[in-house]
Short mmCIF file of C-alpha atoms in Angstrom, two decimals:
data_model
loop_
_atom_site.label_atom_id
_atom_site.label_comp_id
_atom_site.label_asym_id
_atom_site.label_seq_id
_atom_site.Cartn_x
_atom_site.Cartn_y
_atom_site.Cartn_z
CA UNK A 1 -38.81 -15.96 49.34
CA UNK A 2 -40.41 -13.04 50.71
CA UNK A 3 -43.39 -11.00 49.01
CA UNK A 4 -41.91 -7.98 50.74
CA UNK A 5 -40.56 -5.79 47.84
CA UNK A 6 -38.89 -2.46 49.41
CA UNK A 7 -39.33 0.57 46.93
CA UNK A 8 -35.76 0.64 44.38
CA UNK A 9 -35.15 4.34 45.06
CA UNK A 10 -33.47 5.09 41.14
CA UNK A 11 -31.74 8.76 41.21
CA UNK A 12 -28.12 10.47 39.98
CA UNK A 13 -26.18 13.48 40.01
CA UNK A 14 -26.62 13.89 36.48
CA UNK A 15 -30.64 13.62 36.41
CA UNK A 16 -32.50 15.51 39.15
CA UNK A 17 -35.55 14.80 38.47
CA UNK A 18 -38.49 12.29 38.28
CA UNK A 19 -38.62 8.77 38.63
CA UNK A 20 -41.46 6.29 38.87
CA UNK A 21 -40.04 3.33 41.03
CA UNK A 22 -41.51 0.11 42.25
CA UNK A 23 -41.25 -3.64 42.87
CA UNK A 24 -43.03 -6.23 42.03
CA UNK A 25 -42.88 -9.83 42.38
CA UNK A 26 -43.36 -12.63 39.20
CA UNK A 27 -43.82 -15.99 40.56
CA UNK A 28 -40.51 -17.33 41.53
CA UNK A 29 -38.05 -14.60 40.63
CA UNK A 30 -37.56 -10.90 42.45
CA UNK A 31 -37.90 -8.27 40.02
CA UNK A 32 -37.68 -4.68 40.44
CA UNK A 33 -38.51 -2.39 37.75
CA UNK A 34 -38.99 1.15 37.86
CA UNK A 35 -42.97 1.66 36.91
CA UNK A 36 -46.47 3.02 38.12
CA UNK A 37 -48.44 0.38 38.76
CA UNK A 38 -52.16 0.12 39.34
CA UNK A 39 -53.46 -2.92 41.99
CA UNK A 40 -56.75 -1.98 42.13
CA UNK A 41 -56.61 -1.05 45.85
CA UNK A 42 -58.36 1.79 45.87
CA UNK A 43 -61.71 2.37 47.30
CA UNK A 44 -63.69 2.86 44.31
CA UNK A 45 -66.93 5.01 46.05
CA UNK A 46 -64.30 7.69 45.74
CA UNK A 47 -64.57 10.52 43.81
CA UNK A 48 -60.94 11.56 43.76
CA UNK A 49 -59.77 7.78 43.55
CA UNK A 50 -62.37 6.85 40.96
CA UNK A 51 -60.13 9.19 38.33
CA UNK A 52 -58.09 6.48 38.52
CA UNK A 53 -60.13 3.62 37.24
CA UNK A 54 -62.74 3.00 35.63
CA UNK A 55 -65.72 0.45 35.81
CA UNK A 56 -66.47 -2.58 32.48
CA UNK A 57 -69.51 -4.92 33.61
CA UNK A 58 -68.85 -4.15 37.20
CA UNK A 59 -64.85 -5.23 37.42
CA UNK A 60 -62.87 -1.89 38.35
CA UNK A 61 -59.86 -1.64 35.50
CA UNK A 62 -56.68 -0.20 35.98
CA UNK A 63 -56.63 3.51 34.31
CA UNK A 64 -52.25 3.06 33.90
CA UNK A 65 -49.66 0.63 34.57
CA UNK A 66 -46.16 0.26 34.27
CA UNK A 67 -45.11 4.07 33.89
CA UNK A 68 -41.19 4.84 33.82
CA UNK A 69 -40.13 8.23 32.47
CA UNK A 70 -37.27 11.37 33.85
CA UNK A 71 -37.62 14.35 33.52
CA UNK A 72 -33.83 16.44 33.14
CA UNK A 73 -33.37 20.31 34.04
CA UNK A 74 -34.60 22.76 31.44
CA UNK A 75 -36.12 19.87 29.38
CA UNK A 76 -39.77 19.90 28.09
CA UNK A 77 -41.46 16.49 27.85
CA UNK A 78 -44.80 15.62 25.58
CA UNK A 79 -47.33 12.73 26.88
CA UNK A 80 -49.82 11.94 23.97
CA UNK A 81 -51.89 8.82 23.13
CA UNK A 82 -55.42 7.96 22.35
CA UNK A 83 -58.01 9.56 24.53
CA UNK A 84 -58.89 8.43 27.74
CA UNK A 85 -55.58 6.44 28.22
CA UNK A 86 -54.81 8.30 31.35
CA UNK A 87 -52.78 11.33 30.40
CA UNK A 88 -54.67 13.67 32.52
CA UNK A 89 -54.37 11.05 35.40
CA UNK A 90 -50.73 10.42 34.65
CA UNK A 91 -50.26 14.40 35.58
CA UNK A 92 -52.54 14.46 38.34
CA UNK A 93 -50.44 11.91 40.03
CA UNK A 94 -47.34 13.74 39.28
CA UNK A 95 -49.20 16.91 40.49
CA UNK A 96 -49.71 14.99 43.70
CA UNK A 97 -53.36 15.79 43.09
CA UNK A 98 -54.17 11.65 43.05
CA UNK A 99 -51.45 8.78 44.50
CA UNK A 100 -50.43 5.84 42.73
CA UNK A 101 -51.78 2.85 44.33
CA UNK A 102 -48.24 1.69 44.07
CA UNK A 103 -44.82 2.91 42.74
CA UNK A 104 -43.23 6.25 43.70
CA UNK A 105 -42.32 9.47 42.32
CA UNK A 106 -38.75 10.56 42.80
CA UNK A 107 -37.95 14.12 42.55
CA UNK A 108 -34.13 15.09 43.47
CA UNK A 109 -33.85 12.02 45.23
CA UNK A 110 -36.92 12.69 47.58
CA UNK A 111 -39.92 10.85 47.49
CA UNK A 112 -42.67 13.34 46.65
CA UNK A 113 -45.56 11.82 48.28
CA UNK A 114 -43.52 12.93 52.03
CA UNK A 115 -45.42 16.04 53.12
CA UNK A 116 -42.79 17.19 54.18
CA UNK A 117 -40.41 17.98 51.34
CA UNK A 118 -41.17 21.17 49.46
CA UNK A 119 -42.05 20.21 45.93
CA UNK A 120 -41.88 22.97 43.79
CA UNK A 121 -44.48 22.49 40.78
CA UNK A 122 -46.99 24.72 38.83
CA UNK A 123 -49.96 23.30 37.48
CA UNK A 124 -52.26 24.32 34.84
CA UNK A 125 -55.10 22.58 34.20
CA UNK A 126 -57.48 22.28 31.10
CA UNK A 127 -59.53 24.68 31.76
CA UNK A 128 -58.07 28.48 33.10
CA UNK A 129 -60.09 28.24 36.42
CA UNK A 130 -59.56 31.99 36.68
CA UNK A 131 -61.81 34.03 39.24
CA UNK A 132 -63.57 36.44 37.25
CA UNK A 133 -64.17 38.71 39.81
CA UNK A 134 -60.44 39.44 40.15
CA UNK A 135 -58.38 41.09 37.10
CA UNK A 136 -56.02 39.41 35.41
CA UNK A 137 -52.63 40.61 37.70
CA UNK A 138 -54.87 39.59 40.90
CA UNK A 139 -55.14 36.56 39.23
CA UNK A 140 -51.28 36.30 39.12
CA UNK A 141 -50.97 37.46 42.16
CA UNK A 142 -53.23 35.13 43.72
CA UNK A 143 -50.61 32.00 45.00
CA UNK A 144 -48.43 35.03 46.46
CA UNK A 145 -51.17 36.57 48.65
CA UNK A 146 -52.15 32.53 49.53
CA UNK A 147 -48.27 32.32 50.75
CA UNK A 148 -48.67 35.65 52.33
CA UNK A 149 -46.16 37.20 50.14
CA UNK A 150 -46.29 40.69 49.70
CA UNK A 151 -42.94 41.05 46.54
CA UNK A 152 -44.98 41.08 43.06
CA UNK A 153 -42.38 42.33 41.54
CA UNK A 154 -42.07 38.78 39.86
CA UNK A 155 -45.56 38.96 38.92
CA UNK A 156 -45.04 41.82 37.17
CA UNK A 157 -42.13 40.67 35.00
CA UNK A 158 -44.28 37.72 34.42
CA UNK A 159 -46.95 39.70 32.96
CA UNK A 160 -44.75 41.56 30.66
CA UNK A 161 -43.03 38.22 29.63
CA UNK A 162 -46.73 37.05 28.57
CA UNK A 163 -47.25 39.83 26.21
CA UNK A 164 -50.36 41.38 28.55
CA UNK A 165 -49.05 43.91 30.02
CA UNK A 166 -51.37 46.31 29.25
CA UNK A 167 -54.11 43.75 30.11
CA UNK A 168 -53.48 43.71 34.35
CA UNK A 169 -56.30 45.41 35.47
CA UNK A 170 -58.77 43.42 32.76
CA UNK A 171 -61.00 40.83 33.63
CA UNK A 172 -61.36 37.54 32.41
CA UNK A 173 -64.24 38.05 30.64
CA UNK A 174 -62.78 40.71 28.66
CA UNK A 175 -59.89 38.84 27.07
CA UNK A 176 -59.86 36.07 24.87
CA UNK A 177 -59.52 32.10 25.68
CA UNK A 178 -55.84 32.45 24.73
CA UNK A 179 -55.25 35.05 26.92
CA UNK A 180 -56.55 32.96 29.52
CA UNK A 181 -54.56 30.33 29.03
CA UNK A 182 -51.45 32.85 29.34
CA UNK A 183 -52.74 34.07 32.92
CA UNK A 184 -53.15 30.47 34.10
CA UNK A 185 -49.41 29.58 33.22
CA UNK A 186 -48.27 33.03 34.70
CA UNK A 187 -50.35 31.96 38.03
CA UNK A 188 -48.64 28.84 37.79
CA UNK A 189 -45.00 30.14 37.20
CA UNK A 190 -45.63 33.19 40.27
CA UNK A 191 -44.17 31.17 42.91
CA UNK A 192 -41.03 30.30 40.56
CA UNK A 193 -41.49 26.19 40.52
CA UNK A 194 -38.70 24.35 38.96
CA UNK A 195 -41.41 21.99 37.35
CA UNK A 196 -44.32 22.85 35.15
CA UNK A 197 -47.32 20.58 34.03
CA UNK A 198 -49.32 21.78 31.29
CA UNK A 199 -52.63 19.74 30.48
CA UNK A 200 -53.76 20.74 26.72
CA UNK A 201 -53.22 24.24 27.30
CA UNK A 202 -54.36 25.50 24.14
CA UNK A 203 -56.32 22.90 23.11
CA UNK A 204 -59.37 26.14 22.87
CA UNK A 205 -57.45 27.77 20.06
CA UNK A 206 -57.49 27.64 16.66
CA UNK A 207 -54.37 26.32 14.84
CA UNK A 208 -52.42 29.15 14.19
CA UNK A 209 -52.91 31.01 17.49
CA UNK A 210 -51.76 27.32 18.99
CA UNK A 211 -48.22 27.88 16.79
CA UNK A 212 -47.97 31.06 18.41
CA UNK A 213 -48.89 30.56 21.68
CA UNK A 214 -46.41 27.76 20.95
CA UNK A 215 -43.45 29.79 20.53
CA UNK A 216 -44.01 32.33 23.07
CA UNK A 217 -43.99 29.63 25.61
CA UNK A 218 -40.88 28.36 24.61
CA UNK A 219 -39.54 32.03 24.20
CA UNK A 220 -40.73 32.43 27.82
CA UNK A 221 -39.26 29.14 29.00
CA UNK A 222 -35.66 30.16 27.34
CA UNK A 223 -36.49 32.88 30.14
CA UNK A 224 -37.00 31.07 33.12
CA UNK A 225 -35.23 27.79 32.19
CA UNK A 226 -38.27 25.39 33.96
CA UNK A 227 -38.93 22.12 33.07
CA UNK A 228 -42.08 21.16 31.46
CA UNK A 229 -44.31 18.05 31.34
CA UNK A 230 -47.03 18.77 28.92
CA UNK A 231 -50.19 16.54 27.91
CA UNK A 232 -51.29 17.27 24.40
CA UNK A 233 -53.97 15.67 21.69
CA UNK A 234 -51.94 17.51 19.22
CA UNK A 235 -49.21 15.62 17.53
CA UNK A 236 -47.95 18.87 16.04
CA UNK A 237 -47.44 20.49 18.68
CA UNK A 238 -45.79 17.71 20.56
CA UNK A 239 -43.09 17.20 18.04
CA UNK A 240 -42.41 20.89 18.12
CA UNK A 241 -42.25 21.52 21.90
CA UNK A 242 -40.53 18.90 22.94
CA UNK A 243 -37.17 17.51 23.46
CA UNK A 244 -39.02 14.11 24.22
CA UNK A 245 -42.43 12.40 23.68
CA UNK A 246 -43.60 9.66 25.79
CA UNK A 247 -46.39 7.72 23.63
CA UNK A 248 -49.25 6.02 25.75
CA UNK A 249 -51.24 3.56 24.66
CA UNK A 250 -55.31 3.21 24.73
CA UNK A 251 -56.78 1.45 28.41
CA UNK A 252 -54.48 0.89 30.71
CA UNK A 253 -52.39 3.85 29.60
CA UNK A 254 -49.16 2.26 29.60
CA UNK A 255 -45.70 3.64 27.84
CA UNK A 256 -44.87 2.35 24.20
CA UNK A 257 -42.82 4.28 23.15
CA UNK A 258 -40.18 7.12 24.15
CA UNK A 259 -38.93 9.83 21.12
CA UNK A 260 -36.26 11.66 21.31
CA UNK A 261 -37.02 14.89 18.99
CA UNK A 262 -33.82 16.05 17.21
CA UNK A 263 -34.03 19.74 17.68
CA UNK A 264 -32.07 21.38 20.22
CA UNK A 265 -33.29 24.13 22.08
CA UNK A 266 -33.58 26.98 19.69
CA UNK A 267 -36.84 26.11 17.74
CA UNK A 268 -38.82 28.67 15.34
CA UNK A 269 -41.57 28.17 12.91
CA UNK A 270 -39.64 26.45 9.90
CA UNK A 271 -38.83 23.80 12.11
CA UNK A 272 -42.78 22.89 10.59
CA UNK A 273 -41.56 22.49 7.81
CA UNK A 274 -38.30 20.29 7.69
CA UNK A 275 -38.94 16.94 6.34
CA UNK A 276 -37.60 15.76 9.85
CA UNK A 277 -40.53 17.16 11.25
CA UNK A 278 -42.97 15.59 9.04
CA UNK A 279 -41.29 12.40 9.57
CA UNK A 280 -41.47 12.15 12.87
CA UNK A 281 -44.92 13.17 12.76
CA UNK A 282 -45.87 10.55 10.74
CA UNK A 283 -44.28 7.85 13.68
CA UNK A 284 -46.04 8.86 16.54
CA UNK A 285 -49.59 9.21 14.52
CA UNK A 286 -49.02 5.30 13.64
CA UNK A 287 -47.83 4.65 16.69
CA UNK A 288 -50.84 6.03 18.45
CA UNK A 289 -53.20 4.70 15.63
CA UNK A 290 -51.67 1.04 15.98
CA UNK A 291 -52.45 1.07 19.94
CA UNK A 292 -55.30 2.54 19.89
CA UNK A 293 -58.70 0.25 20.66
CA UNK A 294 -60.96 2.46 18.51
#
């Protein structure tokens, strides 16, 4: 038997859009099971690689293993678990900011790691990382001028779809954190990606401007029709947003559990307070609290 295992490449018509594929060997029998999984092949004295691991009494430990989630069109997926389990990671790697050390990404059948397919994304990170030297539609604008596109006209619609319209020639230190947060996902959506990753987004707000930077987002995203992968400490607000939550578990981040949320597209603030709501709630706070290591 060989120890050879070429990549499963998993992919339909019907969903077009991620998979995490690889193969892996268990003493005598083939087995190929679509996952991310972590080797421990990395150079550690890495910086960027480090991100990925993480050091107990000097034996590097994997920071995820054995991740297997799609995302469909127009579909917005929650990752949530106990902190430091490697949501932030998980993204990164999607973002093609960090590489699996093995396993692939699959998006419309194309292996997203090839430089050479275009891979349409918009990424927003924790923190807004706007320039503050630039007001808030240069901001925007920013990706465009980068691709040495001159049409804002998309920018501009984007800015009115935010709410700040009257805000473009602000700076970032004269709006609030929330407003940030706005600019950074209009940056992200400028060059019209068909995927967005959100990493806590709003985790700077208080509650109820979360709830309705909540809905504006998904009033905005019944605009543009993107699909979302969003990391979130908040089990609120995964529940609400999503039409899926993928539940991680404490070091190695691994899947435990995938919910389907109930629903449908059209959401609005009494969804809050359905008993549905509270039930499912209630699931993925036990199921976080029974995998966690704290």
């Amino acid at each position: 038997m060989t120890d050879s295992l070429e990549p499963d490449i998993l992919y339909s018509e019907k969903i077009e859009h991620l998979f995490f594929t690889t193969a892996r060997s268990y003493g005598f029998q083939r087995i190929q099971t679509p996952v991310i999984e972590h080797f421990e092949v990395f150079n550690a004295t890495s910086p960027l690689n480090r991100d990925k691991g993480f050091w107990v009494k000097k034996e590097l430990k994997p920071a995820i293993c054995n991740i297997n989630f799609d995302v469909n069109n127009n579909e917005v997926v929650s990752i949530i678990g106990p902190s430091g389990c490697g949501k932030t990671t998980l993204l990164k790697i999607v973002a093609r900011i960090l590489e699996p050390d093995s396993g692939t990404i699959f998006f419309k059948g194309q292996n997203i790691f090839n430089a050479r397919i275009d891979y349409p994304i918009g990424y927003v990170p924790q923190n807004h990382t706007l320039l503050p030297n630039r007001t808030v539609f240069q901001n925007i604008t920013l990706p465009l001028e980068l691709k040495n596109k001159n049409d804002f006209k998309f920018a501009l619609d984007l800015l009115e779809l935010i709410g700040l319209k009257d805000y473009g020639n602000h700076y970032p230190s004269q709006i609030s954190g929330g407003m940030k947060q706005k600019v950074s996902i209009a940056r992200a959506l400028v060059l019209d990606p068909e995927l967005l990753l959100l990493d806590e987004p709003f985790a700077s707000v208080d509650e109820l401007s979360r709830e309705k930077y909540n809905l504006e987002l998904l009033r905005l995203n019944k605009i543009l029709k993107r699909s979302i992968i969003l990391v979130t400490h908040n089990i609120e607000e995964a529940v609400f947003m999503s039409n899926h939550i993928i539940v991680m578990s404490d070091r190695p981040g691994e899947i435990i559990n995938q919910i389907e949320i109930p629903f449908g597209q059209e959401r609005n603030s009494e969804i809050r307070t359905k008993d549905s709501f509270f039930s499912l709630t209630n699931i993925v706070r036990k199921l976080i609290k029974d995998n966690s290591n704290e």
